[in-house]
Amino acid sequence: MGAVTAACLADLGHTVCGVDINAARIAKLRRGQTPFHESNLSEVLKRNLGAGRLSFTTSAAEAVPSADFVLIAVDTPASDSGQADLSSLHAAARDVASSLEGETVVVIRSTVPPGTSASLAPLIRAVNPGARFDIVANPEFLREGFSVADFMRPDRIIIGADDRGAGRRVAGLYRGLRRPILISDLATAEMIKYASNSYLAASISFINEIANICDQVGADVSQVARALAMDKRIGRRAYLSAGIGFGGGCFPKDVSALACLAEGHGYPAPMLRAVMRVNELQPELVLARLKEAFADFSGLRVAVLGLSFKGGTFDLRSSPALAVVRLLAQEGIGVRVFDPLADESVPAEVAGAADISSDPYQAAAGCHALIIATEHPEFRELDLVRIRSSMKSSLLIDGRNLLDTAAALRAGFSYRGIGRGHQTKPVSP
Ligand code: UGA
């Protein structure tokens, strides 16, 4: 997110220096290479490195003194208790503080609990009592994989500032985008980010609960979701794709952090807890489907297509696909996995629990069941007839409702989606 912000701000004409403590990452970025899969980022990096507007360093002391704005975009992962872990943010703020010179606006891009940005002021002053700075919250709404497009065409830009002048100066950074800008106080801007991610996560758990009921009553959740999205009060881009749950580096930790924050204030946040509970249960549906089809799991082999938390990325953080692999391995089921974007970063835990295949057909050959666990678009193009003919049994569990059910049935599969229960037939050898 920091790399995207740096590259895109440079593309808007600003002079930007990106700082990271990871030297290998900085070396890649200096060459215009992205350390992760992100559409169009490499082009924007190269264009701005070439134009001399963008540079990278591992030293805050090199970048901060001359800067008018310092944007902090470090991760705020969930701690063991579920609260936001602010240790990287505090370390970055201290690092920045010691190099502040002149008038600077410190902009918090990281997702932080309301109150956090304001609490950085005394921390900065403790390190550098003479520093002249304002703090502004400017949360991002970038989706992994689409970050450049989301940066360049945001639905709105949120700026939180207790000093209106500092807020307006940060708004000026985005003038070139010509998009709506909402300026609020610090705590409100921080809350908008949590509310946004929690709302989106809640829609997913909502549609997953509807899907689970659809399965009981023989209704099709895909059609239900399509109809809901046609209601303008809900909207056509609503997060209403049912599946094995949401994952990634944002929704799970942000819903949890907001619930913990609420509980810390004496409010039990029952709805946020329910959003998480539904999400924890979704991967277990895969196991339940297998139990319905196979009386015992001895000698059972399944292929899992997809490891990442969503399509088009290879990010395994809180991935529901990974949760499925773990559940299957715990049951002693033989698991083969394939992910089209898998790289050398496949964790040892996965390699220990499953065989990693280099193509989907190899993964499925000789298996009793095929599971789609990630919505990688290329899975829509699979030759289902070829896959079915190489398998030992006919069960296809579409954990992302990605495939055309009629095509799957025509290929000879017993198709089970999430909330599309009526479109199945008994599992055959
Ligand atoms: C999310 C938000 O969408 C961004 O606006 C936000 O800036 C970002 O978190 C963040 O806080 O940094 P991201 O984590 O990249 O972005 O992922 P999404 O594309 O929103 O998907 C999240 C998860 O929800 C995925 O596991 C996806 O499979 C799942 N999902 C999404 C569904 O199960 N159903 C849907 O209808 C939509």
Coordinates of C-alpha atoms in Angstrom, one line a residue, residues 51-219:
A51 CA 10.9 11.0 -14.7
G52 CA 13.0 11.5 -11.5
R53 CA 10.0 12.2 -9.3
L54 CA 10.2 8.9 -7.4
S55 CA 13.1 7.4 -5.4
F56 CA 13.4 4.8 -2.6
T57 CA 15.6 4.5 0.4
T58 CA 15.9 2.5 3.6
S59 CA 16.7 5.6 5.6
A60 CA 14.0 7.8 7.0
A61 CA 16.8 10.3 8.0
E62 CA 17.5 10.7 4.3
A63 CA 13.9 11.3 3.2
V64 CA 12.1 13.0 6.1
P65 CA 13.9 16.3 6.8
S66 CA 13.1 17.9 3.4
A67 CA 9.5 16.5 3.2
D68 CA 6.4 18.7 3.5
F69 CA 4.3 15.6 4.1
V70 CA 5.4 12.3 5.7
L71 CA 2.8 9.5 5.0
I72 CA 3.0 6.5 7.3
A73 CA 1.6 3.3 5.7
V74 CA 2.9 0.5 7.9
D75 CA 0.9 -2.7 8.7
T76 CA -1.3 -2.8 11.8
P77 CA -1.9 -6.6 12.1
A78 CA -4.1 -8.3 14.7
S79 CA -2.3 -9.1 17.9
D80 CA -3.0 -12.4 19.7
S81 CA -5.9 -10.8 21.6
G82 CA -7.4 -9.6 18.3
Q83 CA -6.6 -5.9 19.0
A84 CA -4.6 -3.9 16.4
D85 CA -0.9 -4.3 17.0
L86 CA 0.5 -0.7 16.7
S87 CA 4.1 -1.6 17.3
S88 CA 5.2 -1.0 13.7
L89 CA 3.3 2.3 13.6
H90 CA 4.9 3.5 16.9
A91 CA 8.4 2.5 15.6
A92 CA 7.8 4.3 12.3
A93 CA 6.5 7.4 14.1
R94 CA 9.6 7.5 16.4
D95 CA 11.9 7.0 13.4
V96 CA 10.1 9.9 11.6
A97 CA 10.1 12.1 14.7
S98 CA 13.8 12.0 15.1
S99 CA 14.3 13.4 11.6
L100 CA 11.6 16.1 11.5
E101 CA 12.8 19.5 10.4
G102 CA 10.7 22.6 9.5
E103 CA 6.9 22.4 9.2
T104 CA 5.7 18.9 8.4
V105 CA 2.3 17.2 8.1
V106 CA 2.5 13.6 9.3
V107 CA -0.2 11.7 7.5
I108 CA -1.4 8.3 8.9
R109 CA -2.5 6.0 6.0
S110 CA -2.4 2.9 8.1
T111 CA -5.7 1.5 9.4
V112 CA -5.7 2.5 13.1
P113 CA -8.3 2.5 15.9
P114 CA -9.9 5.9 16.5
G115 CA -7.8 7.9 18.8
T116 CA -4.5 6.5 17.6
S117 CA -3.4 9.3 15.2
A118 CA -3.9 11.9 17.9
S119 CA -2.0 9.8 20.4
L120 CA 1.1 9.9 18.1
A121 CA 1.6 13.7 18.8
P122 CA 3.0 13.2 22.4
L123 CA 5.1 10.2 21.2
I124 CA 6.7 12.4 18.4
R125 CA 7.2 15.3 20.9
A126 CA 8.9 13.0 23.4
V127 CA 11.4 12.1 20.7
N128 CA 11.8 15.6 19.2
P129 CA 10.5 18.3 21.6
G130 CA 11.1 21.1 19.0
A131 CA 9.3 19.4 16.1
R132 CA 6.7 21.5 14.3
F133 CA 4.1 19.1 12.8
D134 CA 0.4 18.4 12.4
I135 CA -1.2 15.0 12.3
V136 CA -3.7 14.1 9.6
A137 CA -5.5 10.7 9.1
N138 CA -5.9 9.7 5.5
P139 CA -7.1 6.1 5.4
E140 CA -6.8 4.2 2.1
F141 CA -9.6 2.1 0.5
L142 CA -7.4 0.2 -2.0
R143 CA -8.2 -3.4 -2.9
E144 CA -5.2 -5.7 -3.3
G145 CA -4.7 -6.4 -7.0
F146 CA -6.6 -3.2 -8.1
S147 CA -4.7 -0.7 -5.9
V148 CA -3.5 1.6 -8.7
A149 CA -7.0 1.8 -10.3
D150 CA -8.6 2.4 -6.8
F151 CA -6.0 5.1 -6.0
M152 CA -6.5 6.9 -9.2
R153 CA -10.4 6.7 -9.2
P154 CA -11.5 6.5 -5.6
D155 CA -15.2 6.8 -4.7
R156 CA -14.1 9.4 -2.2
I157 CA -11.0 10.6 -0.3
I158 CA -11.2 10.7 3.5
I159 CA -9.1 13.2 5.4
G160 CA -9.3 13.6 9.1
A161 CA -7.7 16.6 10.8
D162 CA -8.2 18.4 14.0
D163 CA -6.4 21.4 12.3
R164 CA -8.4 22.3 9.2
G165 CA -5.5 24.0 7.5
A166 CA -3.4 20.8 7.7
G167 CA -6.4 18.8 6.4
R168 CA -6.7 21.2 3.4
R169 CA -3.0 20.9 2.7
V170 CA -3.4 17.1 2.5
A171 CA -6.5 17.5 0.3
G172 CA -4.3 19.5 -2.1
L173 CA -2.1 16.4 -2.7
Y174 CA -5.1 14.7 -4.3
R175 CA -6.4 17.8 -6.3
G176 CA -5.3 16.2 -9.6
L177 CA -7.7 13.3 -9.1
R178 CA -10.8 15.5 -9.1
R179 CA -12.7 13.1 -6.8
P180 CA -15.0 13.9 -3.8
I181 CA -13.0 14.8 -0.7
L182 CA -14.6 14.5 2.8
I183 CA -12.8 16.3 5.6
S184 CA -13.7 15.3 9.2
D185 CA -12.0 15.3 12.5
L186 CA -9.2 12.7 13.2
A187 CA -11.2 10.1 15.1
T188 CA -14.1 10.2 12.6
A189 CA -11.8 9.5 9.6
E190 CA -10.2 6.6 11.5
M191 CA -13.7 5.3 12.2
I192 CA -14.8 5.6 8.6
K193 CA -12.1 3.1 7.6
Y194 CA -13.1 0.5 10.2
A195 CA -16.8 1.1 9.4
S196 CA -16.2 0.6 5.7
N197 CA -14.3 -2.7 6.1
S198 CA -16.7 -4.0 8.7
Y199 CA -19.7 -3.1 6.6
L200 CA -18.2 -5.0 3.6
A201 CA -17.3 -7.9 5.8
A202 CA -20.8 -7.9 7.3
S203 CA -22.3 -8.1 3.8
I204 CA -20.2 -11.1 3.0
S205 CA -21.2 -12.9 6.3
F206 CA -24.8 -11.9 5.6
I207 CA -24.9 -13.4 2.1
N208 CA -23.1 -16.5 3.4
E209 CA -25.8 -16.9 6.1
I210 CA -28.5 -16.5 3.4
A211 CA -26.5 -19.1 1.3
N212 CA -26.5 -21.5 4.1
I213 CA -30.3 -21.1 4.5
C214 CA -30.7 -21.4 0.7
D215 CA -28.9 -24.8 0.9
Q216 CA -31.5 -26.0 3.4
V217 CA -34.6 -24.8 1.5
G218 CA -33.4 -25.5 -2.1
A219 CA -33.0 -21.9 -3.2

